[in-house]
Coordinates of C-alpha atoms in Angstrom, one line a residue:
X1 CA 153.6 169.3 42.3
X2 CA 157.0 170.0 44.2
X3 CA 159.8 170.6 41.9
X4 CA 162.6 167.9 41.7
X5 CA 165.0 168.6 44.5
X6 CA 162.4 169.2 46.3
X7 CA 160.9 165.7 46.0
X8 CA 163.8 163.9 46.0
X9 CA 164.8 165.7 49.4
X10 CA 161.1 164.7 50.9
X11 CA 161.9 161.2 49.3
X12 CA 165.3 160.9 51.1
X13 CA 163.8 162.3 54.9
X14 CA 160.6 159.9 54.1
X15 CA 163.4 156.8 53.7
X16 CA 165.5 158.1 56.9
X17 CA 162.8 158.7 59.2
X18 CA 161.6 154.4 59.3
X19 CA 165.9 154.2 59.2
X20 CA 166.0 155.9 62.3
X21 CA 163.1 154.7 64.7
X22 CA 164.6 150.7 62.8
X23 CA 168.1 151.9 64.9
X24 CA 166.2 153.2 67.9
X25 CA 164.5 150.2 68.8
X26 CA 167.0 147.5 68.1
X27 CA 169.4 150.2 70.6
X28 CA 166.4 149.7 73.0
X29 CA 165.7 145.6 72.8
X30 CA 169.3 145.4 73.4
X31 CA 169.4 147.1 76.5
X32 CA 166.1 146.3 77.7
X33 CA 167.6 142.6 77.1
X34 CA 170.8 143.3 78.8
X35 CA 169.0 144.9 82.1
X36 CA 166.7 141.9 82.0
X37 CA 170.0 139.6 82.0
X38 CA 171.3 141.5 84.8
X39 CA 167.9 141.3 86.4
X40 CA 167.8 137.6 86.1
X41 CA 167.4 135.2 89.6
X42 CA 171.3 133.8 89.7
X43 CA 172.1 130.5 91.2
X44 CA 171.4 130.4 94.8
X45 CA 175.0 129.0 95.8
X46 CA 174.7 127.4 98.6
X47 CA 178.3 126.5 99.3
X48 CA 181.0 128.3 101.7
X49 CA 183.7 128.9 99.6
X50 CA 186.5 128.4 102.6
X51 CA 185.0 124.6 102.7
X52 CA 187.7 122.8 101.4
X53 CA 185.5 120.4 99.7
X54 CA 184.5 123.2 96.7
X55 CA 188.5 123.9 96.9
X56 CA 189.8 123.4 92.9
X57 CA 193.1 122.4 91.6
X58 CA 195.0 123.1 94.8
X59 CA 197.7 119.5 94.3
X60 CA 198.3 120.2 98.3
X61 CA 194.8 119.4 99.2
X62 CA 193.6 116.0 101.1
X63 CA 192.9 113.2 98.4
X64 CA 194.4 114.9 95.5
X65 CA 195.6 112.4 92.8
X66 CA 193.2 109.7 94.4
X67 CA 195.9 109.2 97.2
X68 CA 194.3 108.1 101.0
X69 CA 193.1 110.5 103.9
X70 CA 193.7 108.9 106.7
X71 CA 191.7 109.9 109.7
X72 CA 193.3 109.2 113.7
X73 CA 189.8 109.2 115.0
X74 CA 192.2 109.5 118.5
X75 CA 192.8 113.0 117.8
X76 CA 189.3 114.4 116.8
X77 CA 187.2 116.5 119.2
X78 CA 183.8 114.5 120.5
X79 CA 182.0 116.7 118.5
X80 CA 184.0 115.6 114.9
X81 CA 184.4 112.2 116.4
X82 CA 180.4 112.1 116.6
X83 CA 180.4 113.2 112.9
X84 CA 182.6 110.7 112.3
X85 CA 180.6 108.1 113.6
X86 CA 177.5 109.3 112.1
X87 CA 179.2 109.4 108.4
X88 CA 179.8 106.2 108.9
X89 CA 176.7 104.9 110.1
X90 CA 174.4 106.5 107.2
X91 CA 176.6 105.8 104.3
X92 CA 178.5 102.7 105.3
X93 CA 181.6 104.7 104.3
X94 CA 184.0 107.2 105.8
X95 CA 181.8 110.4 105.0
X96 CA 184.3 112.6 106.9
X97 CA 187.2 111.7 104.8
X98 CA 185.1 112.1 101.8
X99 CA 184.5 115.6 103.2
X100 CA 188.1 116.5 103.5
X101 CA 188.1 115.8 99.7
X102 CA 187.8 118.1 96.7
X103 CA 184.6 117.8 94.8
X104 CA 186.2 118.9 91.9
X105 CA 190.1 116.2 93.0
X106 CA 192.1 115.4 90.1
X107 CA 192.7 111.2 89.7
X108 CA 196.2 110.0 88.5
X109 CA 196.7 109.2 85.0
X110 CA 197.4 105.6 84.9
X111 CA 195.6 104.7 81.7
X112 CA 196.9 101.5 79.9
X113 CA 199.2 102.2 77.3
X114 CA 197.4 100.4 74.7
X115 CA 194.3 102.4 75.8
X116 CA 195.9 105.3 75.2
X117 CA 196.8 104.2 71.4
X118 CA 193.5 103.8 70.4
X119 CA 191.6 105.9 67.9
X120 CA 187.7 106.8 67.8
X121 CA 185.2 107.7 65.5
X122 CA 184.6 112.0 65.4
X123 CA 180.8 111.0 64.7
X124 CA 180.4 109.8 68.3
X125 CA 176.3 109.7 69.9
X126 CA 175.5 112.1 72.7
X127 CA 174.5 110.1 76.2
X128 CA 172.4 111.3 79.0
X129 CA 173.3 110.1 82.5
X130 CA 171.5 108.9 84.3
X131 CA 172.7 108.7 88.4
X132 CA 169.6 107.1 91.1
X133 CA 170.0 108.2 94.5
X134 CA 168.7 107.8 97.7
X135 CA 170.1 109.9 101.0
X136 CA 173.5 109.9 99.4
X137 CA 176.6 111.7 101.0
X138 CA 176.7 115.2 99.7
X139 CA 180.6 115.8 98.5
X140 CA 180.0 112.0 97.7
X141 CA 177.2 113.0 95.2
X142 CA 178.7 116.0 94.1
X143 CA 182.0 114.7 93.5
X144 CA 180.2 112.4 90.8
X145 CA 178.4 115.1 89.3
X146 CA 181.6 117.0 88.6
X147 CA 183.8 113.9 87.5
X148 CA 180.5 113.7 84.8
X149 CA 180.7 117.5 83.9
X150 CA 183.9 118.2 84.2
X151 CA 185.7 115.0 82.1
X152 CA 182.9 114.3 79.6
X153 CA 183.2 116.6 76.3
X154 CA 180.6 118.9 76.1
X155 CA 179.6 118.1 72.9
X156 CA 178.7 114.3 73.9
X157 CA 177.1 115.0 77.3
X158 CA 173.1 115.9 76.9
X159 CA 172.4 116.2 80.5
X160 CA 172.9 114.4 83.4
X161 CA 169.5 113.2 84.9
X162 CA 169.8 113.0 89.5
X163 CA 166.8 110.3 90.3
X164 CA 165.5 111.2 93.5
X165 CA 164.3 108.2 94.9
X166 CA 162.5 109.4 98.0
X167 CA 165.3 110.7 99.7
X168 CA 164.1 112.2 103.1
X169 CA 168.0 113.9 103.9
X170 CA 168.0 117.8 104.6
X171 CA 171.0 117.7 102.0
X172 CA 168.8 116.2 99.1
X173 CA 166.4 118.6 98.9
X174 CA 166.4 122.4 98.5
X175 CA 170.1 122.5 99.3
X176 CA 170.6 120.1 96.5
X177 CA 168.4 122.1 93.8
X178 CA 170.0 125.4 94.8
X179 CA 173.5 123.8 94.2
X180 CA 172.5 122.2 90.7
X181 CA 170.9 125.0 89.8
X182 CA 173.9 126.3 88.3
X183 CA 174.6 123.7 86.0
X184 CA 171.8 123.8 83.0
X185 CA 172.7 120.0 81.5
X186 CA 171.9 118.5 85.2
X187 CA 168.1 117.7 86.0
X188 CA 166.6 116.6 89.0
X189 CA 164.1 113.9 89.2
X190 CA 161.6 113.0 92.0
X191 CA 160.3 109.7 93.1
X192 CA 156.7 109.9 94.6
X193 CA 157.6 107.2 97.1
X194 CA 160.4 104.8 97.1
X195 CA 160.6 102.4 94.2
X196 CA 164.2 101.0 94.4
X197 CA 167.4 101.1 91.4
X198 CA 165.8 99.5 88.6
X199 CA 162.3 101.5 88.5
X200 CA 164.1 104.6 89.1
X201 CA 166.2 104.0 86.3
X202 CA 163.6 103.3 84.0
X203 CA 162.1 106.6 85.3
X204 CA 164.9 108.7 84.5
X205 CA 165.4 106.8 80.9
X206 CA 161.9 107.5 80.1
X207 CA 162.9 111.6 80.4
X208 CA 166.2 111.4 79.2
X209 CA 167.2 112.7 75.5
X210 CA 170.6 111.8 74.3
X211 CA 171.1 109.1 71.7
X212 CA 172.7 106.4 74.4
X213 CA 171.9 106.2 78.2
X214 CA 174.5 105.8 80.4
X215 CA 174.1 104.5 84.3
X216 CA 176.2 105.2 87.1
X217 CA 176.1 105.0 90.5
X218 CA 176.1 108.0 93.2
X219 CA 178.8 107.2 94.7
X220 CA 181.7 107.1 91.9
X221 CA 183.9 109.3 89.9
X222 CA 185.2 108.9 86.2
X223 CA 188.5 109.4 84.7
X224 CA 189.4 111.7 81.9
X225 CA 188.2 110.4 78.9
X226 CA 186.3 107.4 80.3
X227 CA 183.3 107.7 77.9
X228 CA 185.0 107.8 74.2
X229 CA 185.7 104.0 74.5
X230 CA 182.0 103.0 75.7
X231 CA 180.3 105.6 72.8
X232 CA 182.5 103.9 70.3
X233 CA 181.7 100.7 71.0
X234 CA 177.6 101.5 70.4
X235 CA 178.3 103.8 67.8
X236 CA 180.3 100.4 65.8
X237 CA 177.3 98.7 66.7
X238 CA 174.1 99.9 68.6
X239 CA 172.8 96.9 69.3
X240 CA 175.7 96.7 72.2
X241 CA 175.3 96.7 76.2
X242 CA 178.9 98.3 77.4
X243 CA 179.5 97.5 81.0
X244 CA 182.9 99.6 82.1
X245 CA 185.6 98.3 83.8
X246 CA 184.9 99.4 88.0
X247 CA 188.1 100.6 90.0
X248 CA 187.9 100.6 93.2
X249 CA 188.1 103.5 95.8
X250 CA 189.1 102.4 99.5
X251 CA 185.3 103.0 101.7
X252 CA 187.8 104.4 104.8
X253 CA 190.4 106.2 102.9
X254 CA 189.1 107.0 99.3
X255 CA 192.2 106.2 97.8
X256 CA 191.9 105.5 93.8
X257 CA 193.1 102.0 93.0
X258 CA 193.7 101.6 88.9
X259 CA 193.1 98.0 87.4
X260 CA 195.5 97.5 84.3
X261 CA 193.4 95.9 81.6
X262 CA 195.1 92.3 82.1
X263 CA 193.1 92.3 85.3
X264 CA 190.3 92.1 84.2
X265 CA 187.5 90.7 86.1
X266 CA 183.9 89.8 85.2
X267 CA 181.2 89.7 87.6
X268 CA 178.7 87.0 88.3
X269 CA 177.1 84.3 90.8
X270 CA 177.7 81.6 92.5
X271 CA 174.8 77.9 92.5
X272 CA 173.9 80.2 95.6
X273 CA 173.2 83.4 93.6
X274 CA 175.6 85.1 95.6
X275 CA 177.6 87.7 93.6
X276 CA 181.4 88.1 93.4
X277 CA 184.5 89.0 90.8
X278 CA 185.3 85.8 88.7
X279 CA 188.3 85.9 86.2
X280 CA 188.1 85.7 82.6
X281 CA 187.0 82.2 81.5
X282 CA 189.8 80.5 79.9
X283 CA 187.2 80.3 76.5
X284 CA 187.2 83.9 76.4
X285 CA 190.6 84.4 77.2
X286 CA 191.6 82.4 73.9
X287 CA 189.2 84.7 72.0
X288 CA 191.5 87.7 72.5
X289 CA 194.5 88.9 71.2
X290 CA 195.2 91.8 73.6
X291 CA 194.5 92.4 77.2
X292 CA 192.0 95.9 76.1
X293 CA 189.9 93.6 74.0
X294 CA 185.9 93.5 74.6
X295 CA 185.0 90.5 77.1
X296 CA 181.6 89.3 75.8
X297 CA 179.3 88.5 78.9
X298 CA 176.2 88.2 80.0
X299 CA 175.6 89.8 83.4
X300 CA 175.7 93.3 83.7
X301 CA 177.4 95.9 86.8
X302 CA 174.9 98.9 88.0
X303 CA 176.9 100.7 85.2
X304 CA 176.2 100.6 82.0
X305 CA 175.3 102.0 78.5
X306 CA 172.9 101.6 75.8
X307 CA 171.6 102.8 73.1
X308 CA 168.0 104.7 73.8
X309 CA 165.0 102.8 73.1
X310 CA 167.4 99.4 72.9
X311 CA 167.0 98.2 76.5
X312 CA 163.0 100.2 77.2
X313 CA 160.9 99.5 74.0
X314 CA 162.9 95.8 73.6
X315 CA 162.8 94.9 77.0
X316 CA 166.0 94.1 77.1
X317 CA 166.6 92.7 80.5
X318 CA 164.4 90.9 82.8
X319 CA 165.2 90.7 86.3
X320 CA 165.3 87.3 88.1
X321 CA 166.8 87.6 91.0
X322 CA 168.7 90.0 93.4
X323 CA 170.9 89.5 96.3
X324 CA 173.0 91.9 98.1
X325 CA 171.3 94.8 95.6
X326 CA 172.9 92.7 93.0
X327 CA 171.2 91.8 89.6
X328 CA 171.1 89.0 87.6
X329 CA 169.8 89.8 84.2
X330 CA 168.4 87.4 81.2
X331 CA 168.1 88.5 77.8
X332 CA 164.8 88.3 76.1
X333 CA 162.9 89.1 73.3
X334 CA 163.5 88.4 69.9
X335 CA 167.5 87.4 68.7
X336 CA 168.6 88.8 72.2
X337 CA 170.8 85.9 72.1
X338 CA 172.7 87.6 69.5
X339 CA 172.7 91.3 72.1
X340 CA 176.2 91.3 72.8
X341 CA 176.5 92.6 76.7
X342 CA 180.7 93.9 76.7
X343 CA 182.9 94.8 79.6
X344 CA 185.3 97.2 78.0
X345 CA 188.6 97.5 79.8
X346 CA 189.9 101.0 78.4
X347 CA 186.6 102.6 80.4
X348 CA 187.9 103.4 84.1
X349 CA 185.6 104.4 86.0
X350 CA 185.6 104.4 90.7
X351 CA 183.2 102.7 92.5
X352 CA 183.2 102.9 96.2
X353 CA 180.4 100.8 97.6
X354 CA 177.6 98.5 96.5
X355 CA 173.8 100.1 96.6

């Protein structure tokens, strides 16, 4: 037997020695973690950083504050008035003022003042967007990816799903993977073959995994706070369809024109199923007491929300017919005629061209 001290000294180095190799390796699984951080692939940028497109709050720069770029085609080189012509013959827009533009431009703060008043709920559902593409203009696409990222709170955006469908563009593929790659809430999605808007929406809602699903077009960009009012309006009741209210940006110049809530329009079709911009009917109008009221209505923009599992597993929306990539939608299933479909006038959101 060892005498007392002696014991109680074994006892204390017996104690110290698991203390010690305890401190040694949780000294080691930190570092080992931090060179394995530094040893991670990075985002394989694939940007020049002198391209003025990736430029970022410089007020100077072409387009800044959604005002025009104007082009004198006269004074371009044949080799940029060939790109010129060639942005304009794939996209139907002016791609080459697009591409004086900043991905990242600031849009000018002409929100109605009523809009501006009005107070929503902290409790708020998360939304994945969803944004279908096919060979669309790369600061075009990119410019709505960042007016998504950059002016939706993080805490409401899940992820932003890019549907993929069957883009054969240089641009679209490993150029656009490497770019997105540095962004963890955007995922890209591939059609097998090309399946048009509505199937590759339902593709992308059939991944997605926020509480609401919103839609938007490729080709757009959203103001600062332009999803509060549309998550508000499902989260008051979630068996809404929000359609926003669509500003237009100028196809040759990209300049932002802002619609004040009182002019509002609503789409729909003529006896020829043609679509166009109708005013508020006058029995609507009499139903409202302010010019930012809900307009209830029954066919829906390319942009809109609702609730997850709403519009799949209830088959919300049939489509009948479509004309100039336009659809005209029919509720169905059981009550739908009490599925209130809503443009909401305090959403501003830029639309450049039809699909």
């Amino acid at each position: 037997m060892f005498p007392a001290r002696r014991r109680s000294l074994l006892l204390k180095i017996l104690l110290l020695v698991p203390a010690v190799w305890f401190c040694a390796l949780i000294y080691f699984t930190a570092t080992d973690s931090g060179r394995n951080d530094l040893n991670m692939p990075k985002p394989r940028f694939v940007v020049d950083p002198n391209d003025p497109i990736y430029r970022k709050g410089d007020a100077n720069q072409a387009g800044e504050k959604g005002k025009a770029v104007k082009v004198d085609k006269s004074k371009l080189t044949p080799e940029e008035k060939k790109k010129y012509d060639d942005g304009l013959t794939n996209n139907a827009f002016n791609q080459y003022a697009s591409d004086l533009i900043s991905i990242h431009r600031m849009l000018p703060d002409n929100v109605d003042e009523e809009c501006k008043t009005e107070v929503y709920s902290r409790n708020l559902p998360n939304t994945s967007v969803i944004v279908c593409f096919h060979n669309e203009a790369w600061s075009v696409l990119l410019r709505t990816v960042h007016s998504v990222l950059e002016r939706t709170p993080d805490h409401l955006l899940t992820e932003i799903i890019l549907v993929d469908d069957f883009s054969d563009m240089e641009h679209t593929k490993v150029a656009l993977e490497s770019y997105m790659s540095q962004f963890p809430k955007v995922r890209i999605l591939r059609m097998a073959k090309r399946e048009g808007l509505i199937r590759a929406r339902l593709r992308g809602a059939a991944i997605a995994k926020g509480t609401v699903l919103t839609y938007l077009d490729s080709h757009c960009e959203c103001m600062e706070g332009w999803i509060e009012p549309l998550l508000d309006r499902i989260y008051r009741d979630p068996t809404t369809v929000v359609c926003p209210v669509i500003d237009v940006i100028d196809d040759n110049t990209f300049e932002y024109h802002y619609s004040k809530a009182y002019f509002t329009n609503v789409g729909g079709f003529d006896w020829g199923l043609q679509f166009n911009w109708h005013a508020i009917p006058e029995r609507d109008r009499k139903n409202r007491s302010r010019a930012i009221d809900p307009v209830r209505y029954v066919r829906l923009g390319k942009k809109c929300m609702t609730p997850l599992g709403f519009g799949i597993a209830g088959a919300l929306f049939q489509l009948r017919n479509a004309v100039s990539t336009q659809c005209l939608d029919s509720p169905v299933g059981e009550d739908a005629e009490n599925k209130a479909i809503t443009p909401y006038p305090c959403h501003e959101q830029g639309g450049n061209q039809v699909w």
